[in-house]
Amino acid sequence: MKPSMEKLRWIMEQLRDPVTGCPWDIKQDFASIVPHTLEEAYEVADAIEQGDFSELEKELGDLLFQVVFYSQLGKEEKLFDFDSVVAAICEKLIRRHPHVFAKTEFSSEAQIKANWENEKIKERREKNDRQSLSILADIPKALPALSQAAKIQKRCAHVGFDWHQIDDVFAKVAEEVEEVREHLHGDRQELTAELGDLMFAVVNLCRHAKQDPEAVLRQANQKFTKRFHGVEGKVAASGQGFEQHSLEQLENYWQEIKADEQP
């Protein structure tokens, strides 16, 4: 059998066969697979960030397998199957892109984005007929906190609850910095709350700057890691351990590495 979606679905069915299948795959359920799905998604992102497209090919396969696994579970429980999953996304994409598939005219990218958000609002209203009517009702609680904050802010912005100018957002960040400073040596719970407000405001600043806060922080993590590896190299070259260096010496190493990065 040549590589195809049909072959992948057949492999999944064999893995889940209650008699001849894999014991690990057989015992899985929807909830138990979630951590693996999140891990695979991050590995896809990491391969893209590293520019490793050979690895990306493999990671995309792993992520696709997660979809096939959920679809098999849905089929077994008579909830949905792979074909219905594909049908649902096809219908959604066609409906959300009337400028492509229905020849609806939009004068700008902003109007296209507004139409996309309006379609999502309609979907949420249909879903929320049985639940809360809040526009924030179905934001996934399992999202990373930075992504969750950005999604909350984006939803609120769509209904007009947002700063109009990025300078106003920056002023809010500065205000939150001062409030953190006031509570640095005070009540721990108040400091925690103020730190949360500051982080939320910084996410808002990222959004207004059209930056993904999760990606921005990941890049900062990578930059710090690369520079710290340089510090480790200089410490090793000195013939002494970290404990034999003062903070001032380590800071000098850090500044030397930053200087070497300059073009």
Coordinates of N, CA and C in Angstrom, one line a residue, residues 145-158 160-176 195-214 216:
A145 N -0.5 30.9 28.8 CA -1.1 32.1 29.3 C -0.9 33.3 28.4
L146 N 0.3 33.5 27.8 CA 0.5 34.6 26.9 C -0.5 34.6 25.7
S147 N -0.7 33.4 25.1 CA -1.6 33.3 24.0 C -3.0 33.5 24.4
Q148 N -3.3 33.0 25.6 CA -4.7 33.2 26.1 C -5.0 34.7 26.3
A149 N -4.0 35.4 26.9 CA -4.2 36.8 27.1 C -4.4 37.6 25.8
A150 N -3.6 37.2 24.8 CA -3.7 37.9 23.5 C -5.1 37.6 22.9
K151 N -5.6 36.4 23.0 CA -6.9 36.0 22.4 C -8.0 36.8 23.2
I152 N -7.9 36.9 24.5 CA -8.9 37.6 25.3 C -8.9 39.1 24.8
Q153 N -7.7 39.7 24.6 CA -7.7 41.1 24.2 C -8.2 41.3 22.8
K154 N -7.9 40.3 21.9 CA -8.3 40.4 20.5 C -9.9 40.3 20.4
R155 N -10.5 39.4 21.2 CA -11.9 39.3 21.2 C -12.5 40.6 21.7
C156 N -12.0 41.2 22.8 CA -12.5 42.5 23.3 C -12.3 43.6 22.3
A157 N -11.2 43.6 21.6 CA -10.9 44.7 20.6 C -11.9 44.7 19.5
H158 N -12.4 43.5 19.1 CA -13.3 43.3 18.0 C -14.6 44.0 18.3
G160 N -14.8 46.7 20.2 CA -14.5 48.1 20.5 C -13.9 48.4 21.8
F161 N -13.7 47.4 22.7 CA -13.1 47.6 24.0 C -11.6 47.5 23.9
D162 N -10.9 48.6 23.5 CA -9.5 48.5 23.2 C -8.9 49.9 23.1
W163 N -7.6 50.0 23.4 CA -6.9 51.3 23.1 C -6.9 51.6 21.6
H164 N -6.9 52.8 21.2 CA -6.8 53.2 19.8 C -5.4 53.4 19.3
Q165 N -4.5 53.9 20.2 CA -3.2 54.2 19.9 C -2.2 53.4 20.7
I166 N -1.1 52.9 20.0 CA -0.1 52.1 20.7 C 0.6 52.9 21.8
D167 N 0.7 54.2 21.7 CA 1.3 55.0 22.7 C 0.5 55.0 24.0
D168 N -0.8 54.9 23.9 CA -1.6 54.7 25.1 C -1.4 53.4 25.8
V169 N -1.1 52.4 25.0 CA -0.8 51.0 25.5 C 0.5 51.1 26.2
F170 N 1.5 51.8 25.6 CA 2.8 51.9 26.3 C 2.7 52.6 27.6
A171 N 1.9 53.7 27.6 CA 1.7 54.4 28.9 C 1.1 53.5 30.0
K172 N 0.2 52.6 29.5 CA -0.4 51.7 30.5 C 0.7 50.7 31.0
V173 N 1.6 50.3 30.2 CA 2.7 49.4 30.6 C 3.5 50.2 31.7
A174 N 3.9 51.4 31.4 CA 4.7 52.2 32.3 C 3.9 52.4 33.6
E175 N 2.6 52.6 33.6 CA 1.8 52.7 34.8 C 1.9 51.5 35.6
E176 N 1.8 50.3 34.9 CA 1.8 49.0 35.7 C 3.2 48.8 36.2
L195 N 2.1 42.1 39.2 CA 2.9 41.5 38.2 C 2.1 40.9 37.0
G196 N 0.9 40.4 37.4 CA 0.0 39.8 36.4 C -0.5 41.0 35.5
D197 N -0.9 42.1 36.1 CA -1.4 43.2 35.4 C -0.3 43.7 34.4
L198 N 0.9 43.8 34.9 CA 2.0 44.2 34.0 C 2.2 43.3 32.8
M199 N 2.2 42.0 33.1 CA 2.4 41.0 32.0 C 1.2 41.1 31.0
F200 N 0.0 41.3 31.5 CA -1.2 41.4 30.6 C -1.0 42.7 29.7
A201 N -0.5 43.8 30.3 CA -0.3 45.0 29.6 C 0.7 44.8 28.5
V202 N 1.8 44.1 28.8 CA 2.9 43.9 27.9 C 2.4 43.0 26.7
V203 N 1.5 42.1 27.0 CA 0.9 41.3 25.9 C 0.1 42.2 25.0
N204 N -0.6 43.1 25.6 CA -1.4 44.1 24.8 C -0.5 44.9 23.9
L205 N 0.6 45.3 24.5 CA 1.6 46.1 23.7 C 2.1 45.3 22.5
C206 N 2.4 44.0 22.7 CA 2.8 43.1 21.6 C 1.7 43.1 20.6
R207 N 0.5 42.9 21.0 CA -0.6 42.8 20.0 C -0.8 44.0 19.2
H208 N -0.7 45.2 19.8 CA -0.8 46.5 19.1 C 0.4 46.7 18.2
A209 N 1.6 46.1 18.5 CA 2.7 46.1 17.6 C 2.7 45.0 16.6
K210 N 1.6 44.3 16.5 CA 1.4 43.2 15.6 C 2.4 42.1 15.7
Q211 N 2.7 41.8 17.0 CA 3.7 40.8 17.3 C 2.9 39.7 18.2
D212 N 3.3 38.4 17.9 CA 2.7 37.4 18.7 C 3.5 37.3 20.0
P213 N 2.9 37.5 21.2 CA 3.7 37.5 22.4 C 4.4 36.2 22.7
E214 N 3.8 35.1 22.4 CA 4.4 33.8 22.6 C 5.7 33.6 21.8
V216 N 7.4 36.1 20.5 CA 8.4 37.1 21.0 C 9.2 36.6 22.2

